[in-house]
Amino acid sequence: ALQNKVALVTGSTSGIGLEVATVLARNGANIVLNGFCDPKEIDNIQVRLKRKYEVDIHYVGGDLTKRNDVNTLCQKVDSLCPNGLDILVNNAGFQHVSRIEDFPLEKWDELLAILLTAPFLLTQHFISRLKNKGWGRIINIASMHGLRASPNKAAYVSAKHGVLGLTKVIALETASTGVTCNAVCPGYVDTPIYRKQLERKALDEGCDLETAKKKFLQPVHPTLEVITSEQVAELVLFLCSRAADQMTGSVLTMDGGWSAR
Ligand code: NAD
């Protein structure tokens, strides 16, 4: 259903972003990948997705904490895709954990830049063309940390709260143009970072991984289960469908019941 559409997924060389790119490609979208990765691995991803889904898969690198790189990414997407972008998924991100007293200003700046300023700049660049086309999707991968706080994550929590505000403004400014903007707020997703935390928990508690998982998730996910990248990607796909035409400015949680507490 996404044939002839072009999607830029930032941070799509691993984790949630790679799964979003895969699910959109499976549904016929041409993809622009972005993110850090060694060139061989990027080649592998491109070849695999192209062969399997017969869509165009481009890769444009760049460090999205840097404004110049964001601008270059915009220019390169424009020259790669003469008919312009249709779907923008702002996903790239990372975490820095430190109490406020010790939080390096440099990390604060980088996290605000990648999680909040880059989605703003990318939207600013692509918004008028999306409006002119009369169809478009801007999807921000926020986090449950856009709605809830945890200690020692000042920059991440602040930026994720911020991107929910940005989502709502974009939704209002694009309302009635055929463009929608929504945010997805996952709880804990099964990624290498989560697995590392789990292994540490198992070591600390002297228990097996299954027990460590329940103990780790108990304070956050009442379901005691972790979310998969595929589940997040399927929600993004839904937001790209006609069924979601009237969803805009929404903040969608996928959180194992976290926000119901
Ligand atoms: P990940 O580490 O697997 O992937 C992050 C991607 O961003 C990679 O492609 C990486 O190369 C890219 N990236 C990192 N720094 C970059 C930079 N400076 N410039 C360009 N690209 C950069 O992480 P993930 O868990 O898949 O996270 C993806 C998004 O989902 C993030 O915004 C994260 O905050 C959010 N999220 C993750 C979880 C979780 O539990 N994993 C939960 C909620 C929200």
mmCIF file with all atom_site columns, N, CA and C and ligand atoms in Angstrom, residues 10-17 34-37 62-65 90-94 114-115 141-144 156 160 184-194 229, ligand 1:
data_model
loop_
_atom_site.group_PDB
_atom_site.id
_atom_site.type_symbol
_atom_site.label_atom_id
_atom_site.label_alt_id
_atom_site.label_comp_id
_atom_site.label_asym_id
_atom_site.label_entity_id
_atom_site.label_seq_id
_atom_site.pdbx_PDB_ins_code
_atom_site.Cartn_x
_atom_site.Cartn_y
_atom_site.Cartn_z
_atom_site.occupancy
_atom_site.B_iso_or_equiv
_atom_site.pdbx_formal_charge
_atom_site.auth_seq_id
_atom_site.auth_comp_id
_atom_site.auth_asym_id
_atom_site.auth_atom_id
_atom_site.pdbx_PDB_model_num
ATOM   1   N N   . THR A 1 10  ? 15.380 7.893  10.348 1.00 0.00 ? 10  THR A N   1
ATOM   2   C CA  . THR A 1 10  ? 16.669 8.215  10.947 1.00 0.00 ? 10  THR A CA  1
ATOM   3   C C   . THR A 1 10  ? 17.040 7.115  11.949 1.00 0.00 ? 10  THR A C   1
ATOM   4   N N   . GLY A 1 11  ? 18.334 6.868  12.081 1.00 0.00 ? 11  GLY A N   1
ATOM   5   C CA  . GLY A 1 11  ? 18.791 5.824  13.007 1.00 0.00 ? 11  GLY A CA  1
ATOM   6   C C   . GLY A 1 11  ? 18.249 4.459  12.639 1.00 0.00 ? 11  GLY A C   1
ATOM   7   N N   . SER A 1 12  ? 18.365 4.113  11.336 1.00 0.00 ? 12  SER A N   1
ATOM   8   C CA  . SER A 1 12  ? 17.752 2.850  10.897 1.00 0.00 ? 12  SER A CA  1
ATOM   9   C C   . SER A 1 12  ? 18.783 1.769  10.593 1.00 0.00 ? 12  SER A C   1
ATOM   10  N N   . THR A 1 13  ? 19.974 1.909  11.177 1.00 0.00 ? 13  THR A N   1
ATOM   11  C CA  . THR A 1 13  ? 20.975 0.854  10.986 1.00 0.00 ? 13  THR A CA  1
ATOM   12  C C   . THR A 1 13  ? 20.906 -0.195 12.089 1.00 0.00 ? 13  THR A C   1
ATOM   13  N N   . SER A 1 14  ? 20.045 0.018  13.093 1.00 0.00 ? 14  SER A N   1
ATOM   14  C CA  . SER A 1 14  ? 19.869 -1.016 14.116 1.00 0.00 ? 14  SER A CA  1
ATOM   15  C C   . SER A 1 14  ? 18.548 -0.815 14.857 1.00 0.00 ? 14  SER A C   1
ATOM   16  N N   . GLY A 1 15  ? 18.226 -1.761 15.703 1.00 0.00 ? 15  GLY A N   1
ATOM   17  C CA  . GLY A 1 15  ? 17.109 -1.633 16.646 1.00 0.00 ? 15  GLY A CA  1
ATOM   18  C C   . GLY A 1 15  ? 15.765 -1.316 16.017 1.00 0.00 ? 15  GLY A C   1
ATOM   19  N N   . ILE A 1 16  ? 15.038 -0.401 16.649 1.00 0.00 ? 16  ILE A N   1
ATOM   20  C CA  . ILE A 1 16  ? 13.676 -0.051 16.230 1.00 0.00 ? 16  ILE A CA  1
ATOM   21  C C   . ILE A 1 16  ? 13.680 0.512  14.804 1.00 0.00 ? 16  ILE A C   1
ATOM   22  N N   . GLY A 1 17  ? 14.634 1.396  14.510 1.00 0.00 ? 17  GLY A N   1
ATOM   23  C CA  . GLY A 1 17  ? 14.688 2.053  13.200 1.00 0.00 ? 17  GLY A CA  1
ATOM   24  C C   . GLY A 1 17  ? 14.849 1.052  12.062 1.00 0.00 ? 17  GLY A C   1
ATOM   25  N N   . ASN A 1 34  ? 19.511 5.767  7.506  1.00 0.00 ? 34  ASN A N   1
ATOM   26  C CA  . ASN A 1 34  ? 20.480 6.688  8.123  1.00 0.00 ? 34  ASN A CA  1
ATOM   27  C C   . ASN A 1 34  ? 20.918 6.060  9.443  1.00 0.00 ? 34  ASN A C   1
ATOM   28  N N   . GLY A 1 35  ? 22.102 6.418  9.898  1.00 0.00 ? 35  GLY A N   1
ATOM   29  C CA  . GLY A 1 35  ? 22.580 5.901  11.182 1.00 0.00 ? 35  GLY A CA  1
ATOM   30  C C   . GLY A 1 35  ? 24.037 5.507  11.075 1.00 0.00 ? 35  GLY A C   1
ATOM   31  N N   . PHE A 1 36  ? 24.650 5.239  12.222 1.00 0.00 ? 36  PHE A N   1
ATOM   32  C CA  . PHE A 1 36  ? 26.049 4.803  12.228 1.00 0.00 ? 36  PHE A CA  1
ATOM   33  C C   . PHE A 1 36  ? 26.104 3.298  11.993 1.00 0.00 ? 36  PHE A C   1
ATOM   34  N N   . CYS A 1 37  ? 27.139 2.882  11.274 1.00 0.00 ? 37  CYS A N   1
ATOM   35  C CA  . CYS A 1 37  ? 27.278 1.454  10.999 1.00 0.00 ? 37  CYS A CA  1
ATOM   36  C C   . CYS A 1 37  ? 28.517 1.283  10.146 1.00 0.00 ? 37  CYS A C   1
ATOM   37  N N   . GLY A 1 62  ? 25.634 10.527 8.387  1.00 0.00 ? 62  GLY A N   1
ATOM   38  C CA  . GLY A 1 62  ? 25.583 11.844 9.028  1.00 0.00 ? 62  GLY A CA  1
ATOM   39  C C   . GLY A 1 62  ? 25.317 11.703 10.517 1.00 0.00 ? 62  GLY A C   1
ATOM   40  N N   . ASP A 1 63  ? 25.936 12.623 11.252 1.00 0.00 ? 63  ASP A N   1
ATOM   41  C CA  . ASP A 1 63  ? 25.779 12.647 12.701 1.00 0.00 ? 63  ASP A CA  1
ATOM   42  C C   . ASP A 1 63  ? 24.679 13.663 13.044 1.00 0.00 ? 63  ASP A C   1
ATOM   43  N N   . LEU A 1 64  ? 23.546 13.174 13.458 1.00 0.00 ? 64  LEU A N   1
ATOM   44  C CA  . LEU A 1 64  ? 22.376 14.050 13.643 1.00 0.00 ? 64  LEU A CA  1
ATOM   45  C C   . LEU A 1 64  ? 22.446 14.917 14.904 1.00 0.00 ? 64  LEU A C   1
ATOM   46  N N   . THR A 1 65  ? 23.554 14.826 15.641 1.00 0.00 ? 65  THR A N   1
ATOM   47  C CA  . THR A 1 65  ? 23.747 15.818 16.714 1.00 0.00 ? 65  THR A CA  1
ATOM   48  C C   . THR A 1 65  ? 24.317 17.113 16.101 1.00 0.00 ? 65  THR A C   1
ATOM   49  N N   . ASN A 1 90  ? 11.321 10.077 12.677 1.00 0.00 ? 90  ASN A N   1
ATOM   50  C CA  . ASN A 1 90  ? 12.405 10.572 13.525 1.00 0.00 ? 90  ASN A CA  1
ATOM   51  C C   . ASN A 1 90  ? 12.635 9.563  14.644 1.00 0.00 ? 90  ASN A C   1
ATOM   52  N N   . ASN A 1 91  ? 13.715 8.808  14.494 1.00 0.00 ? 91  ASN A N   1
ATOM   53  C CA  . ASN A 1 91  ? 13.957 7.688  15.409 1.00 0.00 ? 91  ASN A CA  1
ATOM   54  C C   . ASN A 1 91  ? 15.338 7.715  16.052 1.00 0.00 ? 91  ASN A C   1
ATOM   55  N N   . ALA A 1 92  ? 16.332 8.318  15.378 1.00 0.00 ? 92  ALA A N   1
ATOM   56  C CA  . ALA A 1 92  ? 17.715 8.225  15.873 1.00 0.00 ? 92  ALA A CA  1
ATOM   57  C C   . ALA A 1 92  ? 17.821 8.742  17.306 1.00 0.00 ? 92  ALA A C   1
ATOM   58  N N   . GLY A 1 93  ? 18.597 8.057  18.078 1.00 0.00 ? 93  GLY A N   1
ATOM   59  C CA  . GLY A 1 93  ? 18.781 8.525  19.454 1.00 0.00 ? 93  GLY A CA  1
ATOM   60  C C   . GLY A 1 93  ? 19.735 7.653  20.218 1.00 0.00 ? 93  GLY A C   1
ATOM   61  N N   . PHE A 1 94  ? 20.105 8.139  21.384 1.00 0.00 ? 94  PHE A N   1
ATOM   62  C CA  . PHE A 1 94  ? 20.910 7.341  22.312 1.00 0.00 ? 94  PHE A CA  1
ATOM   63  C C   . PHE A 1 94  ? 20.598 7.846  23.718 1.00 0.00 ? 94  PHE A C   1
ATOM   64  N N   . ILE A 1 114 ? 19.955 15.680 19.006 1.00 0.00 ? 114 ILE A N   1
ATOM   65  C CA  . ILE A 1 114 ? 19.500 14.530 18.195 1.00 0.00 ? 114 ILE A CA  1
ATOM   66  C C   . ILE A 1 114 ? 18.024 14.218 18.424 1.00 0.00 ? 114 ILE A C   1
ATOM   67  N N   . LEU A 1 115 ? 17.561 14.386 19.666 1.00 0.00 ? 115 LEU A N   1
ATOM   68  C CA  . LEU A 1 115 ? 16.190 13.939 19.984 1.00 0.00 ? 115 LEU A CA  1
ATOM   69  C C   . LEU A 1 115 ? 15.139 15.020 19.737 1.00 0.00 ? 115 LEU A C   1
ATOM   70  N N   . ILE A 1 141 ? 9.493  8.834  17.027 1.00 0.00 ? 141 ILE A N   1
ATOM   71  C CA  . ILE A 1 141 ? 9.653  7.754  18.003 1.00 0.00 ? 141 ILE A CA  1
ATOM   72  C C   . ILE A 1 141 ? 10.126 8.415  19.295 1.00 0.00 ? 141 ILE A C   1
ATOM   73  N N   . ALA A 1 142 ? 9.175  8.664  20.177 1.00 0.00 ? 142 ALA A N   1
ATOM   74  C CA  . ALA A 1 142 ? 9.511  9.290  21.464 1.00 0.00 ? 142 ALA A CA  1
ATOM   75  C C   . ALA A 1 142 ? 9.843  8.162  22.435 1.00 0.00 ? 142 ALA A C   1
ATOM   76  N N   . SER A 1 143 ? 9.157  8.109  23.549 1.00 0.00 ? 143 SER A N   1
ATOM   77  C CA  . SER A 1 143 ? 9.447  7.090  24.571 1.00 0.00 ? 143 SER A CA  1
ATOM   78  C C   . SER A 1 143 ? 8.449  7.283  25.695 1.00 0.00 ? 143 SER A C   1
ATOM   79  N N   . MET A 1 144 ? 8.287  6.264  26.520 1.00 0.00 ? 144 MET A N   1
ATOM   80  C CA  . MET A 1 144 ? 7.513  6.473  27.750 1.00 0.00 ? 144 MET A CA  1
ATOM   81  C C   . MET A 1 144 ? 8.179  7.549  28.606 1.00 0.00 ? 144 MET A C   1
ATOM   82  N N   . TYR A 1 156 ? 17.591 13.077 28.334 1.00 0.00 ? 156 TYR A N   1
ATOM   83  C CA  . TYR A 1 156 ? 16.723 12.183 27.555 1.00 0.00 ? 156 TYR A CA  1
ATOM   84  C C   . TYR A 1 156 ? 15.251 12.452 27.882 1.00 0.00 ? 156 TYR A C   1
ATOM   85  N N   . LYS A 1 160 ? 12.583 14.020 25.294 1.00 0.00 ? 160 LYS A N   1
ATOM   86  C CA  . LYS A 1 160 ? 11.434 13.195 24.892 1.00 0.00 ? 160 LYS A CA  1
ATOM   87  C C   . LYS A 1 160 ? 10.117 13.883 25.266 1.00 0.00 ? 160 LYS A C   1
ATOM   88  N N   . VAL A 1 184 ? 5.067  8.003  18.959 1.00 0.00 ? 184 VAL A N   1
ATOM   89  C CA  . VAL A 1 184 ? 4.958  6.660  19.525 1.00 0.00 ? 184 VAL A CA  1
ATOM   90  C C   . VAL A 1 184 ? 5.820  6.625  20.789 1.00 0.00 ? 184 VAL A C   1
ATOM   91  N N   . CYS A 1 185 ? 5.239  6.130  21.869 1.00 0.00 ? 185 CYS A N   1
ATOM   92  C CA  . CYS A 1 185 ? 5.957  6.094  23.147 1.00 0.00 ? 185 CYS A CA  1
ATOM   93  C C   . CYS A 1 185 ? 6.110  4.662  23.636 1.00 0.00 ? 185 CYS A C   1
ATOM   94  N N   . PRO A 1 186 ? 7.198  3.992  23.230 1.00 0.00 ? 186 PRO A N   1
ATOM   95  C CA  . PRO A 1 186 ? 7.408  2.635  23.720 1.00 0.00 ? 186 PRO A CA  1
ATOM   96  C C   . PRO A 1 186 ? 7.946  2.637  25.158 1.00 0.00 ? 186 PRO A C   1
ATOM   97  N N   . GLY A 1 187 ? 7.604  1.581  25.866 1.00 0.00 ? 187 GLY A N   1
ATOM   98  C CA  . GLY A 1 187 ? 8.266  1.313  27.147 1.00 0.00 ? 187 GLY A CA  1
ATOM   99  C C   . GLY A 1 187 ? 9.605  0.653  26.838 1.00 0.00 ? 187 GLY A C   1
ATOM   100 N N   . TYR A 1 188 ? 9.965  -0.420 27.547 1.00 0.00 ? 188 TYR A N   1
ATOM   101 C CA  . TYR A 1 188 ? 11.245 -1.092 27.284 1.00 0.00 ? 188 TYR A CA  1
ATOM   102 C C   . TYR A 1 188 ? 11.130 -2.021 26.075 1.00 0.00 ? 188 TYR A C   1
ATOM   103 N N   . VAL A 1 189 ? 12.019 -1.784 25.098 1.00 0.00 ? 189 VAL A N   1
ATOM   104 C CA  . VAL A 1 189 ? 12.009 -2.562 23.864 1.00 0.00 ? 189 VAL A CA  1
ATOM   105 C C   . VAL A 1 189 ? 13.232 -3.492 23.863 1.00 0.00 ? 189 VAL A C   1
ATOM   106 N N   . ASP A 1 190 ? 13.029 -4.706 23.364 1.00 0.00 ? 190 ASP A N   1
ATOM   107 C CA  . ASP A 1 190 ? 14.090 -5.711 23.348 1.00 0.00 ? 190 ASP A CA  1
ATOM   108 C C   . ASP A 1 190 ? 15.181 -5.326 22.353 1.00 0.00 ? 190 ASP A C   1
ATOM   109 N N   . THR A 1 191 ? 16.192 -4.637 22.847 1.00 0.00 ? 191 THR A N   1
ATOM   110 C CA  . THR A 1 191 ? 17.323 -4.191 22.028 1.00 0.00 ? 191 THR A CA  1
ATOM   111 C C   . THR A 1 191 ? 18.604 -4.562 22.796 1.00 0.00 ? 191 THR A C   1
ATOM   112 N N   . PRO A 1 192 ? 19.766 -4.434 22.149 1.00 0.00 ? 192 PRO A N   1
ATOM   113 C CA  . PRO A 1 192 ? 21.012 -4.799 22.857 1.00 0.00 ? 192 PRO A CA  1
ATOM   114 C C   . PRO A 1 192 ? 21.185 -4.072 24.202 1.00 0.00 ? 192 PRO A C   1
ATOM   115 N N   . ILE A 1 193 ? 20.737 -2.823 24.280 1.00 0.00 ? 193 ILE A N   1
ATOM   116 C CA  . ILE A 1 193 ? 20.892 -2.067 25.538 1.00 0.00 ? 193 ILE A CA  1
ATOM   117 C C   . ILE A 1 193 ? 20.062 -2.724 26.647 1.00 0.00 ? 193 ILE A C   1
ATOM   118 N N   . TYR A 1 194 ? 18.843 -3.099 26.290 1.00 0.00 ? 194 TYR A N   1
ATOM   119 C CA  . TYR A 1 194 ? 17.956 -3.755 27.259 1.00 0.00 ? 194 TYR A CA  1
ATOM   120 C C   . TYR A 1 194 ? 18.563 -5.088 27.698 1.00 0.00 ? 194 TYR A C   1
ATOM   121 N N   . SER A 1 229 ? 10.809 -4.808 18.734 1.00 0.00 ? 229 SER A N   1
ATOM   122 C CA  . SER A 1 229 ? 10.955 -3.767 17.700 1.00 0.00 ? 229 SER A CA  1
ATOM   123 C C   . SER A 1 229 ? 9.889  -3.943 16.616 1.00 0.00 ? 229 SER A C   1
HETATM 124 P P1  . NAD B 2 .   ? 19.648 1.615  18.801 1.00 0.00 ? 1   NAD B P1  1
HETATM 125 O O1  . NAD B 2 .   ? 20.869 2.016  19.549 1.00 0.00 ? 1   NAD B O1  1
HETATM 126 O O2  . NAD B 2 .   ? 19.451 0.159  18.478 1.00 0.00 ? 1   NAD B O2  1
HETATM 127 O O3  . NAD B 2 .   ? 19.539 2.451  17.439 1.00 0.00 ? 1   NAD B O3  1
HETATM 128 C C1  . NAD B 2 .   ? 19.794 3.818  17.413 1.00 0.00 ? 1   NAD B C1  1
HETATM 129 C C2  . NAD B 2 .   ? 20.012 4.253  15.981 1.00 0.00 ? 1   NAD B C2  1
HETATM 130 O O4  . NAD B 2 .   ? 20.335 5.655  15.999 1.00 0.00 ? 1   NAD B O4  1
HETATM 131 C C3  . NAD B 2 .   ? 21.178 3.542  15.301 1.00 0.00 ? 1   NAD B C3  1
HETATM 132 O O5  . NAD B 2 .   ? 20.919 3.376  13.918 1.00 0.00 ? 1   NAD B O5  1
HETATM 133 C C4  . NAD B 2 .   ? 22.322 4.531  15.493 1.00 0.00 ? 1   NAD B C4  1
HETATM 134 O O6  . NAD B 2 .   ? 23.363 4.403  14.527 1.00 0.00 ? 1   NAD B O6  1
HETATM 135 C C5  . NAD B 2 .   ? 21.571 5.842  15.344 1.00 0.00 ? 1   NAD B C5  1
HETATM 136 N N1  . NAD B 2 .   ? 22.306 6.961  15.924 1.00 0.00 ? 1   NAD B N1  1
HETATM 137 C C6  . NAD B 2 .   ? 22.808 7.078  17.180 1.00 0.00 ? 1   NAD B C6  1
HETATM 138 N N2  . NAD B 2 .   ? 23.446 8.245  17.322 1.00 0.00 ? 1   NAD B N2  1
HETATM 139 C C7  . NAD B 2 .   ? 23.346 8.881  16.127 1.00 0.00 ? 1   NAD B C7  1
HETATM 140 C C8  . NAD B 2 .   ? 23.798 10.123 15.631 1.00 0.00 ? 1   NAD B C8  1
HETATM 141 N N3  . NAD B 2 .   ? 24.501 10.973 16.404 1.00 0.00 ? 1   NAD B N3  1
HETATM 142 N N4  . NAD B 2 .   ? 23.501 10.469 14.365 1.00 0.00 ? 1   NAD B N4  1
HETATM 143 C C9  . NAD B 2 .   ? 22.800 9.616  13.554 1.00 0.00 ? 1   NAD B C9  1
HETATM 144 N N5  . NAD B 2 .   ? 22.350 8.431  13.974 1.00 0.00 ? 1   NAD B N5  1
HETATM 145 C C10 . NAD B 2 .   ? 22.618 8.064  15.234 1.00 0.00 ? 1   NAD B C10 1
HETATM 146 O O7  . NAD B 2 .   ? 18.434 2.192  19.669 1.00 0.00 ? 1   NAD B O7  1
HETATM 147 P P2  . NAD B 2 .   ? 16.866 1.873  19.709 1.00 0.00 ? 1   NAD B P2  1
HETATM 148 O O8  . NAD B 2 .   ? 16.601 1.273  21.039 1.00 0.00 ? 1   NAD B O8  1
HETATM 149 O O9  . NAD B 2 .   ? 16.399 1.187  18.499 1.00 0.00 ? 1   NAD B O9  1
HETATM 150 O O10 . NAD B 2 .   ? 16.306 3.369  19.769 1.00 0.00 ? 1   NAD B O10 1
HETATM 151 C C11 . NAD B 2 .   ? 15.666 4.017  18.687 1.00 0.00 ? 1   NAD B C11 1
HETATM 152 C C12 . NAD B 2 .   ? 14.755 5.109  19.226 1.00 0.00 ? 1   NAD B C12 1
HETATM 153 O O11 . NAD B 2 .   ? 13.764 4.518  20.064 1.00 0.00 ? 1   NAD B O11 1
HETATM 154 C C13 . NAD B 2 .   ? 15.466 6.158  20.079 1.00 0.00 ? 1   NAD B C13 1
HETATM 155 O O12 . NAD B 2 .   ? 14.953 7.442  19.812 1.00 0.00 ? 1   NAD B O12 1
HETATM 156 C C14 . NAD B 2 .   ? 15.118 5.731  21.499 1.00 0.00 ? 1   NAD B C14 1
HETATM 157 O O13 . NAD B 2 .   ? 15.128 6.821  22.384 1.00 0.00 ? 1   NAD B O13 1
HETATM 158 C C15 . NAD B 2 .   ? 13.714 5.192  21.294 1.00 0.00 ? 1   NAD B C15 1
HETATM 159 N N6  . NAD B 2 .   ? 13.267 4.265  22.343 1.00 0.00 ? 1   NAD B N6  1
HETATM 160 C C16 . NAD B 2 .   ? 13.945 3.129  22.616 1.00 0.00 ? 1   NAD B C16 1
HETATM 161 C C17 . NAD B 2 .   ? 13.477 2.285  23.633 1.00 0.00 ? 1   NAD B C17 1
HETATM 162 C C18 . NAD B 2 .   ? 14.176 0.996  23.992 1.00 0.00 ? 1   NAD B C18 1
HETATM 163 O O14 . NAD B 2 .   ? 13.822 0.378  25.019 1.00 0.00 ? 1   NAD B O14 1
HETATM 164 N N7  . NAD B 2 .   ? 15.130 0.512  23.217 1.00 0.00 ? 1   NAD B N7  1
HETATM 165 C C19 . NAD B 2 .   ? 12.342 2.630  24.361 1.00 0.00 ? 1   NAD B C19 1
HETATM 166 C C20 . NAD B 2 .   ? 11.668 3.812  24.041 1.00 0.00 ? 1   NAD B C20 1
HETATM 167 C C21 . NAD B 2 .   ? 12.148 4.620  23.023 1.00 0.00 ? 1   NAD B C21 1
#
